[in-house]
Short mmCIF file of C-alpha atoms and ligand atoms in Angstrom, two decimals:
data_model
loop_
_atom_site.label_atom_id
_atom_site.label_comp_id
_atom_site.label_asym_id
_atom_site.label_seq_id
_atom_site.Cartn_x
_atom_site.Cartn_y
_atom_site.Cartn_z
CA MET A 1 2.61 3.93 -71.71
CA PHE A 2 0.48 1.47 -69.77
CA PHE A 3 0.99 0.40 -66.16
CA HIS A 4 -0.88 -2.46 -64.67
CA PRO A 5 -2.39 -1.09 -61.42
CA LEU A 6 -0.82 -3.95 -59.49
CA CYS A 7 2.63 -2.92 -60.78
CA LEU A 8 2.04 0.60 -59.54
CA ILE A 9 0.98 -0.64 -56.14
CA LEU A 10 3.92 -3.02 -55.90
CA SER A 11 6.46 -0.44 -57.01
CA SER A 12 5.14 2.21 -54.64
CA LEU A 13 5.23 -0.34 -51.82
CA PHE A 14 8.81 -1.12 -52.82
CA LEU A 15 9.70 2.59 -52.79
CA LEU A 16 8.01 3.03 -49.42
CA PHE A 17 10.00 0.19 -47.86
CA THR A 18 13.35 1.08 -49.40
CA ALA A 19 12.93 4.75 -48.53
CA GLN A 20 12.10 3.86 -44.97
CA ASN A 21 14.73 1.23 -44.34
CA CYS A 22 16.67 2.89 -41.63
CA SER A 23 18.48 0.00 -39.99
CA HIS A 24 22.06 0.88 -39.34
CA ALA A 25 24.92 -1.27 -38.12
CA LEU A 26 27.79 0.86 -36.84
CA HIS A 27 31.22 -0.64 -36.36
CA SER A 28 33.60 2.34 -36.23
CA PRO A 29 34.98 3.31 -32.81
CA ASN A 30 33.22 6.68 -32.85
CA GLY A 31 30.69 8.51 -34.94
CA THR A 32 27.46 10.48 -35.13
CA ILE A 33 23.87 9.25 -35.20
CA GLU A 34 21.00 11.39 -36.45
CA SER A 35 17.35 10.57 -36.85
CA PRO A 36 16.25 10.77 -40.51
CA GLY A 37 15.77 14.38 -41.62
CA TYR A 38 17.40 15.85 -38.50
CA PRO A 39 16.90 18.73 -37.60
CA TYR A 40 13.95 19.23 -39.93
CA GLY A 41 11.81 16.43 -38.51
CA TYR A 42 11.63 12.66 -38.84
CA PRO A 43 8.86 10.94 -40.82
CA ASN A 44 5.68 9.58 -39.31
CA TYR A 45 5.70 5.79 -38.93
CA ALA A 46 9.49 5.83 -38.60
CA ASN A 47 10.90 2.50 -37.42
CA CYS A 48 14.67 2.88 -37.29
CA THR A 49 17.40 0.99 -35.49
CA TRP A 50 21.05 1.73 -34.89
CA VAL A 51 23.22 -1.09 -33.58
CA ILE A 52 26.60 0.09 -32.34
CA VAL A 53 29.20 -2.63 -31.94
CA ALA A 54 32.59 -1.97 -30.35
CA GLN A 55 35.53 -4.27 -29.75
CA GLU A 56 35.52 -6.75 -26.92
CA HIS A 57 36.08 -5.27 -23.41
CA ASN A 58 35.01 -1.84 -24.63
CA ARG A 59 31.83 -0.05 -23.62
CA ILE A 60 29.96 2.53 -25.69
CA GLN A 61 29.27 6.05 -24.58
CA LEU A 62 26.40 7.89 -26.21
CA VAL A 63 26.12 11.66 -25.73
CA PHE A 64 23.05 13.48 -27.04
CA GLN A 65 23.55 16.84 -28.73
CA GLY A 66 19.96 17.48 -29.77
CA PHE A 67 16.69 15.85 -28.77
CA ALA A 68 13.06 16.67 -29.65
CA LEU A 69 10.51 13.88 -30.09
CA GLU A 70 6.75 14.22 -29.88
CA GLU A 71 6.29 13.62 -26.18
CA ASP A 72 4.80 10.21 -25.24
CA PHE A 73 4.01 9.26 -28.84
CA ASP A 74 7.41 9.06 -30.53
CA ILE A 75 9.91 7.02 -28.56
CA LEU A 76 13.61 6.32 -28.72
CA SER A 77 14.34 3.10 -26.83
CA VAL A 78 17.92 2.42 -25.82
CA TYR A 79 19.01 -1.17 -25.18
CA ASP A 80 22.17 -2.15 -23.35
CA GLY A 81 23.03 -4.95 -25.79
CA GLN A 82 20.58 -6.66 -28.14
CA PRO A 83 17.14 -5.06 -28.47
CA SER A 84 15.34 -7.45 -26.11
CA PRO A 85 12.93 -6.33 -23.35
CA THR A 86 15.32 -7.37 -20.57
CA ASN A 87 18.06 -5.17 -22.05
CA LEU A 88 15.89 -2.03 -22.18
CA ARG A 89 17.95 0.72 -20.58
CA THR A 90 15.68 3.71 -21.09
CA ARG A 91 12.77 5.02 -23.15
CA LEU A 92 13.35 8.61 -24.25
CA THR A 93 10.71 11.07 -25.46
CA GLY A 94 9.95 14.78 -25.23
CA PHE A 95 12.21 17.78 -25.43
CA GLN A 96 14.79 17.44 -22.70
CA LEU A 97 18.37 16.57 -23.65
CA PRO A 98 18.91 13.10 -22.14
CA ALA A 99 21.94 12.42 -19.92
CA PRO A 100 24.84 10.53 -21.53
CA ILE A 101 24.50 6.75 -21.60
CA VAL A 102 27.35 4.26 -21.19
CA SER A 103 26.69 0.62 -22.08
CA THR A 104 27.90 -2.18 -19.81
CA GLY A 105 29.20 -4.22 -22.75
CA PRO A 106 30.43 -3.67 -26.30
CA ARG A 107 26.96 -3.28 -27.85
CA LEU A 108 24.28 -0.60 -27.69
CA THR A 109 21.04 -0.52 -29.70
CA LEU A 110 18.82 2.48 -30.40
CA TRP A 111 15.30 2.05 -31.72
CA LEU A 112 13.16 4.96 -32.91
CA LEU A 113 9.41 4.47 -33.38
CA SER A 114 7.16 7.35 -34.38
CA ASP A 115 3.38 7.34 -34.63
CA TYR A 116 1.09 8.45 -37.45
CA ALA A 117 1.18 12.21 -36.83
CA VAL A 118 3.26 15.12 -35.53
CA SER A 119 7.01 14.97 -35.34
CA GLY A 120 9.79 16.94 -33.67
CA GLN A 121 13.26 17.90 -34.84
CA GLY A 122 14.51 14.43 -33.99
CA PHE A 123 17.75 13.62 -32.27
CA LYS A 124 21.47 13.78 -32.78
CA ALA A 125 24.03 11.93 -30.68
CA VAL A 126 27.72 11.13 -30.84
CA TYR A 127 29.04 7.78 -29.72
CA GLU A 128 32.49 6.62 -28.79
CA ALA A 129 33.97 3.26 -27.79
CA LEU A 130 35.44 3.45 -24.29
CA PRO A 131 38.41 1.27 -23.36
CA SER A 132 38.08 -0.49 -20.00
CA TYR A 133 40.25 2.05 -18.12
CA THR A 134 38.10 5.09 -18.85
CA CYS A 135 34.74 6.28 -17.50
CA GLY A 136 34.04 8.59 -20.43
CA ASN A 137 32.87 12.17 -20.17
CA PRO A 138 29.95 12.26 -17.68
CA GLY A 139 28.48 15.25 -19.57
CA GLN A 140 28.05 19.02 -19.43
CA LEU A 141 25.51 20.80 -17.22
CA LEU A 142 22.76 23.00 -18.51
CA ASN A 143 23.39 26.35 -16.74
CA GLY A 144 26.64 25.10 -15.24
CA MET A 145 30.31 24.32 -15.78
CA GLN A 146 32.57 21.29 -15.84
CA GLN A 147 36.20 21.39 -14.63
CA GLY A 148 38.49 18.57 -15.64
CA SER A 149 39.02 17.06 -19.05
CA THR A 150 40.39 13.57 -18.50
CA PHE A 151 38.04 10.76 -17.63
CA ASN A 152 40.24 7.78 -16.74
CA ILE A 153 40.41 5.74 -13.51
CA GLY A 154 41.64 8.06 -10.74
CA ASP A 155 40.47 11.27 -12.44
CA LYS A 156 38.04 13.68 -10.80
CA ILE A 157 35.59 16.09 -12.40
CA ARG A 158 34.23 19.12 -10.58
CA TYR A 159 30.89 20.80 -11.37
CA SER A 160 29.54 24.23 -10.56
CA CYS A 161 26.43 26.16 -11.54
CA ASN A 162 25.99 29.61 -13.08
CA GLN A 163 24.79 32.46 -10.92
CA GLY A 164 21.13 32.06 -10.05
CA TYR A 165 21.33 28.24 -10.01
CA VAL A 166 22.08 25.76 -7.24
CA LEU A 167 23.75 22.41 -7.74
CA GLU A 168 21.69 19.31 -6.93
CA GLY A 169 23.79 16.17 -6.46
CA HIS A 170 27.52 15.74 -6.03
CA THR A 171 29.99 18.52 -6.88
CA VAL A 172 32.87 16.11 -7.51
CA LEU A 173 32.68 12.85 -9.46
CA SER A 174 35.52 10.31 -9.31
CA CYS A 175 36.27 7.69 -11.92
CA LEU A 176 36.71 4.36 -10.12
CA ALA A 177 37.67 0.85 -11.22
CA THR A 178 34.72 -1.56 -10.99
CA SER A 179 34.69 -5.18 -9.89
CA SER A 180 33.83 -6.20 -13.45
CA GLY A 181 37.17 -4.86 -14.71
CA THR A 182 35.93 -1.60 -16.21
CA ALA A 183 35.54 1.94 -14.88
CA ALA A 184 32.56 3.96 -13.69
CA TRP A 185 31.77 7.33 -12.07
CA ASP A 186 30.96 7.06 -8.36
CA PHE A 187 27.89 9.33 -8.62
CA PRO A 188 25.43 10.36 -11.32
CA LEU A 189 25.75 13.70 -13.10
CA PRO A 190 24.43 16.54 -10.89
CA TYR A 191 22.16 19.24 -12.29
CA CYS A 192 21.61 22.96 -11.82
CA ARG A 193 18.25 24.00 -10.42
CA GLY A 194 16.99 27.56 -10.64
CA GLU A 195 17.29 29.21 -7.20
CA SER A 196 14.08 29.07 -5.16
CA GLY A 197 12.06 32.19 -5.77
CA ALA A 198 12.67 31.90 -9.47
CA PRO A 199 9.27 30.96 -10.86
CA MET A 200 8.72 27.64 -12.55
CA CYS A 201 7.97 28.66 -16.06
CA GLY A 202 8.16 27.60 -19.64
CA GLY A 203 6.85 24.39 -21.07
CA GLN A 204 6.05 22.36 -24.09
CA LEU A 205 3.05 22.85 -26.28
CA ARG A 206 1.68 20.75 -29.06
CA GLY A 207 -1.01 21.03 -31.62
CA PRO A 208 -2.44 23.71 -33.87
CA SER A 209 -3.29 26.22 -31.13
CA GLY A 210 -2.91 26.80 -27.44
CA ILE A 211 -2.55 29.40 -24.72
CA ILE A 212 0.67 30.50 -23.04
CA THR A 213 0.56 32.48 -19.83
CA SER A 214 3.44 34.22 -18.12
CA PRO A 215 4.27 33.12 -14.53
CA ASN A 216 1.52 34.05 -12.04
CA PHE A 217 -0.74 35.35 -14.84
CA PRO A 218 -2.90 37.42 -14.47
CA VAL A 219 -0.74 38.85 -11.68
CA GLN A 220 2.29 40.80 -12.90
CA TYR A 221 5.29 38.58 -13.65
CA ASP A 222 8.47 38.67 -11.51
CA ASN A 223 11.53 40.62 -12.55
CA ASN A 224 14.32 38.56 -14.11
CA ALA A 225 11.99 35.76 -15.18
CA ASN A 226 13.57 33.83 -18.01
CA CYS A 227 11.15 31.37 -19.53
CA THR A 228 11.26 29.24 -22.62
CA TRP A 229 8.27 27.71 -24.33
CA ILE A 230 8.73 25.06 -26.97
CA ILE A 231 5.92 24.98 -29.49
CA THR A 232 5.56 22.00 -31.78
CA THR A 233 3.23 21.81 -34.72
CA SER A 234 3.28 19.43 -37.65
CA ASP A 235 4.38 22.33 -39.85
CA PRO A 236 7.16 24.47 -38.33
CA SER A 237 6.47 27.34 -40.75
CA LYS A 238 3.02 27.83 -39.26
CA VAL A 239 3.80 28.83 -35.70
CA ASN A 240 1.71 31.91 -35.10
CA ALA A 241 2.03 33.58 -31.76
CA SER A 242 -0.32 36.48 -31.16
CA LYS A 243 0.12 38.43 -27.95
CA LYS A 244 -3.10 38.93 -26.08
CA HIS A 245 -2.27 40.56 -22.77
CA THR A 246 0.86 41.59 -20.88
C1 NAG B 1 17.80 -2.56 -44.36
O1 NAG B 1 19.20 -2.28 -44.26
C2 NAG B 1 19.92 -3.20 -43.45
C3 NAG B 1 21.35 -2.70 -43.29
O2 NAG B 1 21.81 -2.08 -44.45
C4 NAG B 1 19.84 -4.60 -44.04
O3 NAG B 1 20.54 -5.49 -43.23
C5 NAG B 1 18.37 -5.00 -44.08
O4 NAG B 1 18.23 -6.26 -44.70
C6 NAG B 1 17.54 -3.98 -44.86
N1 NAG B 1 16.13 -4.31 -44.72
C7 NAG B 1 15.28 -4.29 -45.73
C8 NAG B 1 13.86 -4.66 -45.41
O5 NAG B 1 15.62 -3.99 -46.87
C1 NAG B 2 36.70 10.00 -33.88
O1 NAG B 2 37.71 10.36 -32.91
C2 NAG B 2 38.85 10.96 -33.51
C3 NAG B 2 39.90 11.13 -32.42
O2 NAG B 2 39.35 11.65 -31.24
C4 NAG B 2 38.42 12.28 -34.14
O3 NAG B 2 39.55 12.91 -34.73
C5 NAG B 2 37.37 12.01 -35.20
O4 NAG B 2 36.89 13.23 -35.71
C6 NAG B 2 36.21 11.24 -34.60
N1 NAG B 2 35.29 10.87 -35.66
C7 NAG B 2 33.97 11.06 -35.55
C8 NAG B 2 33.17 10.60 -36.72
O5 NAG B 2 33.46 11.59 -34.58
C1 NAG B 3 9.74 -2.28 -37.12
O1 NAG B 3 10.59 -2.98 -38.02
C2 NAG B 3 10.89 -4.30 -37.59
C3 NAG B 3 11.94 -4.87 -38.53
O2 NAG B 3 11.71 -4.52 -39.85
C4 NAG B 3 9.61 -5.12 -37.56
O3 NAG B 3 9.87 -6.42 -37.12
C5 NAG B 3 8.64 -4.46 -36.59
O4 NAG B 3 7.42 -5.14 -36.60
C6 NAG B 3 8.42 -3.01 -36.95
N1 NAG B 3 7.62 -2.40 -35.90
C7 NAG B 3 6.62 -1.58 -36.16
C8 NAG B 3 5.87 -1.06 -34.96
O5 NAG B 3 6.34 -1.22 -37.27
C1 NAG B 4 17.70 32.82 -20.42
O1 NAG B 4 18.02 31.45 -20.28
C2 NAG B 4 18.68 30.91 -21.43
C3 NAG B 4 18.81 29.40 -21.27
O2 NAG B 4 19.04 29.04 -19.94
C4 NAG B 4 20.04 31.61 -21.60
O3 NAG B 4 20.71 31.10 -22.75
C5 NAG B 4 19.81 33.09 -21.78
O4 NAG B 4 21.03 33.77 -21.87
C6 NAG B 4 18.99 33.64 -20.60
N1 NAG B 4 18.65 35.04 -20.90
C7 NAG B 4 18.77 36.02 -19.99
C8 NAG B 4 18.39 37.39 -20.43
O5 NAG B 4 19.14 35.77 -18.84
C1 NAG B 5 -2.16 34.85 -36.42
O1 NAG B 5 -3.36 34.63 -35.66
C2 NAG B 5 -4.08 35.82 -35.46
C3 NAG B 5 -5.23 35.53 -34.48
O2 NAG B 5 -5.80 34.24 -34.73
C4 NAG B 5 -4.57 36.35 -36.82
O3 NAG B 5 -5.30 37.54 -36.64
C5 NAG B 5 -3.35 36.63 -37.69
O4 NAG B 5 -3.76 37.02 -38.98
C6 NAG B 5 -2.49 35.38 -37.81
N1 NAG B 5 -1.23 35.74 -38.51
C7 NAG B 5 -0.72 34.96 -39.45
C8 NAG B 5 0.57 35.43 -40.04
O5 NAG B 5 -1.25 33.89 -39.80
#
């Protein structure tokens, strides 16, 4: 067999582009979006778009279920409508689960761009078309609870935090009719903050090696500290934690 080198180059370019075409147009009223390879990591140089289109007078609610992108280098941009700079709603990166997003119109666009190295698990989100009379679920709290399970105009949702956490924001959200003929929550989702006295701890680490210290190190750590560190390397099988000092 003989291959002209140009053929090889052209066919591998073709494979590269077809393998990486991750433009999605989504027209069903609800569904799930995952970054390629989720949760085992998205490719470097990913350039993916998801365009969600609902029926007229509907809005789209996007709720994240998993989120881990290389902080500051891999970005998920969310556009309220077409992907133009004026429609940019938010740029998401890092390891924190983003709050739910509700579009103002019947179109929402997600755009994932990754750089040449290091990836995270990626992201997973569910979306749902919201009719004009509903606000949609404002979201669950990390370390807290939600009471109320209907999200239409006139409904109220109450939030509380687990023991050891205090609520920041409004305890009760009300779904109100808006002047534009749709519905919206009167306040943003509150969150649960660790009670003062609980040390700030945990963090995110990148790269082949690094140092983790417990709170107040080298002083003894507080009782009941509960800290999480997220360690990202380009190869998840190679996380090697060796304990140096306690
Ligand atoms: C990628 O897929 C989308 C949707 O299936 C299609 O519209 C687009 O033309 C494709 N792009 C390339 C470069 O093949
Ligand atoms: C869409 O919503 C319906 C009704 O709530 C549900 O039964 C179905 O599983 C959902 N589909 C997806 C893909 O989430
Ligand atoms: C991403 O893909 C789009 C459409 O194929 C292209 O116009 C754009 O230049 C790409 N961006 C990058 C940073 O590769
Ligand atoms: C530590 O915090 C995590 C996440 O907030 C929680 O799931 C876990 O149960 C906590 N562990 C203890 C021992 O409190
Ligand atoms: C982890 O790192 C320590 C210190 O660098 C080394 O002694 C140990 O052999 C490594 N363990 C593995 C499984 O690579």
